[in-house]
PDB file of C-alpha atoms in Angstrom:
ATOM      1  CA  MET M   1      85.388  95.050 148.357  1.00 77.00           C
ATOM      2  CA  LEU M   2      87.535  95.909 151.325  1.00 82.00           C
ATOM      3  CA  SER M   3      84.903  98.230 152.747  1.00 84.00           C
ATOM      4  CA  THR M   4      82.165  95.587 152.622  1.00 84.00           C
ATOM      5  CA  PHE M   5      84.511  93.043 154.163  1.00 86.00           C
ATOM      6  CA  GLY M   6      85.445  95.592 156.835  1.00 88.00           C
ATOM      7  CA  LEU M   7      81.756  96.148 157.598  1.00 87.00           C
ATOM      8  CA  CYS M   8      81.325  92.386 157.858  1.00 85.00           C
ATOM      9  CA  LEU M   9      84.168  92.177 160.378  1.00 88.00           C
ATOM     10  CA  LEU M  10      82.708  95.100 162.328  1.00 89.00           C
ATOM     11  CA  CYS M  11      79.354  93.334 162.538  1.00 86.00           C
ATOM     12  CA  VAL M  12      81.022  90.080 163.627  1.00 90.00           C
ATOM     13  CA  GLY M  13      82.757  92.003 166.417  1.00 89.00           C
ATOM     14  CA  MET M  14      79.417  93.483 167.470  1.00 87.00           C
ATOM     15  CA  VAL M  15      77.824  90.019 167.500  1.00 87.00           C
ATOM     16  CA  LEU M  16      80.579  88.736 169.747  1.00 87.00           C
ATOM     17  CA  SER M  17      80.289  91.723 172.089  1.00 84.00           C
ATOM     18  CA  LEU M  18      76.530  91.209 172.360  1.00 82.00           C
ATOM     19  CA  ALA M  19      76.445  87.432 172.659  1.00 83.00           C
ATOM     20  CA  LEU M  20      79.520  86.337 174.599  1.00 84.00           C
ATOM     21  CA  PRO M  21      79.102  88.274 177.878  1.00 85.00           C
ATOM     22  CA  SER M  22      75.512  87.086 178.224  1.00 84.00           C
ATOM     23  CA  TYR M  23      76.453  83.518 177.324  1.00 86.00           C
ATOM     24  CA  PHE M  24      79.283  83.379 179.872  1.00 90.00           C
ATOM     25  CA  LEU M  25      77.134  84.969 182.592  1.00 88.00           C
ATOM     26  CA  VAL M  26      74.371  82.387 182.137  1.00 89.00           C
ATOM     27  CA  ARG M  27      76.907  79.559 182.002  1.00 90.00           C
ATOM     28  CA  ASP M  28      78.604  80.723 185.212  1.00 90.00           C
ATOM     29  CA  LEU M  29      75.303  81.219 187.048  1.00 90.00           C
ATOM     30  CA  ARG M  30      74.117  77.759 186.018  1.00 90.00           C
ATOM     31  CA  SER M  31      77.272  76.155 187.359  1.00 91.00           C
ATOM     32  CA  ARG M  32      77.815  78.019 190.631  1.00 90.00           C
ATOM     33  CA  GLY M  33      74.912  80.431 191.088  1.00 89.00           C
ATOM     34  CA  VAL M  34      72.815  80.683 194.240  1.00 88.00           C
ATOM     35  CA  SER M  35      69.070  81.264 194.011  1.00 89.00           C
ATOM     36  CA  ALA M  36      67.415  83.718 196.370  1.00 89.00           C
ATOM     37  CA  ALA M  37      64.248  85.729 196.785  1.00 91.00           C
ATOM     38  CA  ALA M  38      64.556  89.426 196.051  1.00 90.00           C
ATOM     39  CA  THR M  39      62.408  92.537 196.153  1.00 89.00           C
ATOM     40  CA  VAL M  40      62.592  95.167 193.431  1.00 89.00           C
ATOM     41  CA  VAL M  41      63.577  98.485 195.033  1.00 89.00           C
ATOM     42  CA  GLY M  42      64.075 100.609 191.934  1.00 87.00           C
ATOM     43  CA  VAL M  43      63.196 100.572 188.255  1.00 86.00           C
ATOM     44  CA  ASP M  44      64.098 103.162 185.655  1.00 80.00           C
ATOM     45  CA  SER M  45      61.246 104.149 183.358  1.00 71.00           C
ATOM     46  CA  LYS M  46      62.946 102.953 180.141  1.00 72.00           C
ATOM     47  CA  PRO M  47      64.175 100.482 181.886  1.00 66.00           C
ATOM     48  CA  GLN M  48      67.892 101.035 181.942  1.00 80.00           C
ATOM     49  CA  TYR M  49      68.265  99.366 185.303  1.00 82.00           C
ATOM     50  CA  VAL M  50      66.360  97.225 187.773  1.00 86.00           C
ATOM     51  CA  LYS M  51      67.662  97.379 191.342  1.00 88.00           C
ATOM     52  CA  VAL M  52      66.820  94.529 193.733  1.00 89.00           C
ATOM     53  CA  ARG M  53      67.402  93.789 197.422  1.00 88.00           C
ATOM     54  CA  LEU M  54      68.181  90.201 198.363  1.00 86.00           C
ATOM     55  CA  VAL M  55      65.888  88.978 201.159  1.00 87.00           C
ATOM     56  CA  SER M  56      66.612  85.262 201.564  1.00 80.00           C
ATOM     57  CA  SER M  57      70.279  84.457 201.204  1.00 75.00           C
ATOM     58  CA  PRO M  58      73.572  84.870 203.041  1.00 78.00           C
ATOM     59  CA  GLN M  59      73.732  88.278 201.343  1.00 72.00           C
ATOM     60  CA  VAL M  60      70.475  89.536 202.986  1.00 78.00           C
ATOM     61  CA  GLY M  61      69.975  93.263 202.511  1.00 78.00           C
ATOM     62  CA  THR M  62      72.424  93.611 199.642  1.00 80.00           C
ATOM     63  CA  GLU M  63      71.106  95.895 196.907  1.00 86.00           C
ATOM     64  CA  VAL M  64      72.366  95.252 193.392  1.00 85.00           C
ATOM     65  CA  LYS M  65      71.346  96.110 189.854  1.00 85.00           C
ATOM     66  CA  LEU M  66      70.239  93.188 187.710  1.00 84.00           C
ATOM     67  CA  TRP M  67      72.668  92.343 184.954  1.00 80.00           C
ATOM     68  CA  ASP M  68      71.173  93.058 181.545  1.00 78.00           C
ATOM     69  CA  TYR M  69      70.930  90.213 179.079  1.00 77.00           C
ATOM     70  CA  ALA M  70      71.957  91.561 175.653  1.00 73.00           C
ATOM     71  CA  GLY M  71      70.619  94.966 176.595  1.00 73.00           C
ATOM     72  CA  MET M  72      67.320  93.592 177.892  1.00 77.00           C
ATOM     73  CA  LEU M  73      65.926  93.691 181.413  1.00 81.00           C
ATOM     74  CA  PRO M  74      62.823  91.986 182.800  1.00 83.00           C
ATOM     75  CA  GLU M  75      59.636  94.000 182.919  1.00 83.00           C
ATOM     76  CA  THR M  76      58.820  94.625 186.560  1.00 85.00           C
ATOM     77  CA  GLN M  77      57.816  97.361 188.965  1.00 85.00           C
ATOM     78  CA  THR M  78      59.009  98.658 192.310  1.00 87.00           C
ATOM     79  CA  GLY M  79      57.911  96.437 195.194  1.00 87.00           C
ATOM     80  CA  ALA M  80      57.575  93.275 193.090  1.00 88.00           C
ATOM     81  CA  SER M  81      59.118  90.027 194.288  1.00 90.00           C
ATOM     82  CA  MET M  82      61.206  87.745 192.126  1.00 90.00           C
ATOM     83  CA  ILE M  83      63.557  84.805 192.362  1.00 90.00           C
ATOM     84  CA  VAL M  84      67.092  85.679 191.260  1.00 90.00           C
ATOM     85  CA  THR M  85      70.296  83.729 190.772  1.00 90.00           C
ATOM     86  CA  TYR M  86      73.557  85.417 191.696  1.00 89.00           C
ATOM     87  CA  ASP M  87      77.238  84.583 191.821  1.00 88.00           C
ATOM     88  CA  PRO M  88      78.246  84.165 195.505  1.00 86.00           C
ATOM     89  CA  GLU M  89      81.764  85.415 194.700  1.00 87.00           C
ATOM     90  CA  ASP M  90      80.417  88.554 192.994  1.00 86.00           C
ATOM     91  CA  PRO M  91      76.792  89.395 193.912  1.00 83.00           C
ATOM     92  CA  SER M  92      76.660  92.072 191.223  1.00 84.00           C
ATOM     93  CA  ARG M  93      76.496  89.256 188.620  1.00 88.00           C
ATOM     94  CA  ILE M  94      72.798  88.546 188.999  1.00 88.00           C
ATOM     95  CA  LEU M  95      69.912  87.554 186.722  1.00 89.00           C
ATOM     96  CA  THR M  96      66.357  86.434 187.278  1.00 88.00           C
ATOM     97  CA  GLN M  97      66.172  82.673 187.776  1.00 88.00           C
ATOM     98  CA  SER M  98      63.857  82.230 184.793  1.00 86.00           C
ATOM     99  CA  TRP M  99      66.441  83.891 182.512  1.00 85.00           C
ATOM    100  CA  VAL M 100      69.179  81.615 183.836  1.00 88.00           C
ATOM    101  CA  LYS M 101      67.090  78.507 183.119  1.00 88.00           C
ATOM    102  CA  ASP M 102      65.773  79.709 179.750  1.00 85.00           C
ATOM    103  CA  PRO M 103      67.527  82.846 178.450  1.00 82.00           C
ATOM    104  CA  PRO M 104      65.457  85.138 176.236  1.00 82.00           C
ATOM    105  CA  THR M 105      66.180  85.359 172.536  1.00 79.00           C
ATOM    106  CA  ASN M 106      69.185  87.561 171.910  1.00 78.00           C
ATOM    107  CA  LEU M 107      67.601  89.588 169.092  1.00 81.00           C
ATOM    108  CA  PRO M 108      70.346  92.239 168.854  1.00 81.00           C
ATOM    109  CA  ALA M 109      72.986  89.551 168.282  1.00 84.00           C
ATOM    110  CA  TYR M 110      70.835  87.683 165.739  1.00 86.00           C
ATOM    111  CA  GLY M 111      70.039  90.881 163.837  1.00 87.00           C
ATOM    112  CA  THR M 112      73.669  91.931 163.738  1.00 89.00           C
ATOM    113  CA  ALA M 113      74.654  88.427 162.586  1.00 90.00           C
ATOM    114  CA  ALA M 114      72.180  88.745 159.709  1.00 90.00           C
ATOM    115  CA  ILE M 115      73.725  92.072 158.721  1.00 91.00           C
ATOM    116  CA  ALA M 116      77.212  90.492 158.895  1.00 91.00           C
ATOM    117  CA  ALA M 117      76.029  87.662 156.614  1.00 91.00           C
ATOM    118  CA  PHE M 118      74.639  90.259 154.183  1.00 91.00           C
ATOM    119  CA  PHE M 119      77.982  92.092 154.018  1.00 89.00           C
ATOM    120  CA  LEU M 120      79.887  88.810 153.672  1.00 90.00           C
ATOM    121  CA  SER M 121      77.683  87.711 150.774  1.00 91.00           C
ATOM    122  CA  GLY M 122      78.182  91.145 149.178  1.00 89.00           C
ATOM    123  CA  THR M 123      81.942  90.758 149.482  1.00 90.00           C
ATOM    124  CA  VAL M 124      81.839  87.295 147.900  1.00 91.00           C
ATOM    125  CA  ALA M 125      79.622  88.581 145.073  1.00 91.00           C
ATOM    126  CA  LEU M 126      82.010  91.473 144.427  1.00 90.00           C
ATOM    127  CA  VAL M 127      85.019  89.144 144.338  1.00 90.00           C
ATOM    128  CA  PHE M 128      83.355  86.821 141.819  1.00 91.00           C
ATOM    129  CA  ARG M 129      82.159  89.751 139.686  1.00 89.00           C
ATOM    130  CA  ARG M 130      85.638  91.270 139.652  1.00 88.00           C
ATOM    131  CA  ARG M 131      87.189  87.933 138.651  1.00 88.00           C
ATOM    132  CA  TRP M 132      84.627  87.534 135.847  1.00 87.00           C
ATOM    133  CA  ILE M 133      85.307  91.053 134.564  1.00 85.00           C
ATOM    134  CA  LEU M 134      89.075  90.557 134.637  1.00 85.00           C
ATOM    135  CA  ARG M 135      88.803  87.252 132.758  1.00 85.00           C
ATOM    136  CA  ASN M 136      86.378  88.520 130.127  1.00 84.00           C
ATOM    137  CA  TRP M 137      87.649  92.070 129.609  1.00 78.00           C
ATOM    138  CA  PRO M 138      88.836  92.552 126.030  1.00 71.00           C
ATOM    139  CA  SER M 139      92.540  93.186 125.538  1.00 65.00           C
ATOM    140  CA  ASP M 140      93.754  96.230 123.564  1.00 60.00           C
ATOM    141  CA  ALA M 141      94.816  94.077 120.598  1.00 54.00           C
ATOM    142  CA  SER M 142      91.372  92.552 120.215  1.00 52.00           C
ATOM    143  CA  VAL M 143      89.699  95.971 120.410  1.00 52.00           C
ATOM    144  CA  ALA M 144      92.060  97.360 117.777  1.00 47.00           C
ATOM    145  CA  GLY M 145      91.474  94.344 115.553  1.00 50.00           C
ATOM    146  CA  SER M 146      87.712  94.668 115.758  1.00 52.00           C
ATOM    147  CA  ALA M 147      87.901  98.411 115.045  1.00 48.00           C
ATOM    148  CA  LYS M 148      89.899  97.803 111.841  1.00 51.00           C
ATOM    149  CA  ALA M 149      87.552  95.033 110.823  1.00 52.00           C
ATOM    150  CA  HIS M 150      84.642  97.463 110.884  1.00 54.00           C
ATOM    151  CA  GLY M 151      86.534 100.068 108.854  1.00 54.00           C
ATOM    152  CA  SER M 152      86.741 102.721 111.545  1.00 57.00           C
ATOM    153  CA  ARG M 153      89.736 104.861 112.343  1.00 62.00           C
ATOM    154  CA  SER M 154      91.785 104.367 115.432  1.00 62.00           C
ATOM    155  CA  VAL M 155      92.126 107.262 117.857  1.00 63.00           C
ATOM    156  CA  ARG M 156      95.560 108.436 118.917  1.00 62.00           C
ATOM    157  CA  LEU M 157      95.925 108.953 122.645  1.00 62.00           C
ATOM    158  CA  THR M 158      99.042 111.139 122.383  1.00 69.00           C
ATOM    159  CA  LYS M 159      99.775 114.414 120.643  1.00 67.00           C
ATOM    160  CA  PRO M 160     101.965 114.311 117.503  1.00 62.00           C
TER     161      PRO M 160
END
């Protein structure tokens, strides 16, 4: 029981680590973000990063890596143009404008939440099963009484 509950708590922690940073980034960019045009200057093949250069803002020429949203980055290629929204106090906090307006579905967080719900339901099922067994388990006196009623011999558990 404790292990399934521990796995549930682990999954809840993973959900929070996947969902909260992205949520707070989008919230902050919506409230105080500045939109600007940018040119993609580097993309990893997987992509693990997308590097952009701001071209129309007070931060002209600044090159920064786009912030990932729950481990996801927009599909793009080197030389492409895009509109980004960044935090003027910290230009490294940057997302594409379309993701700030309408964030993509956070599938890793939803999947991990489903796994957490599975482990929580398993824990609840184990608790109820254990309670049922403890309530309905025959006591030693009732087992001995039923053994004598059927004419069988009792077994000694100690040596004479």
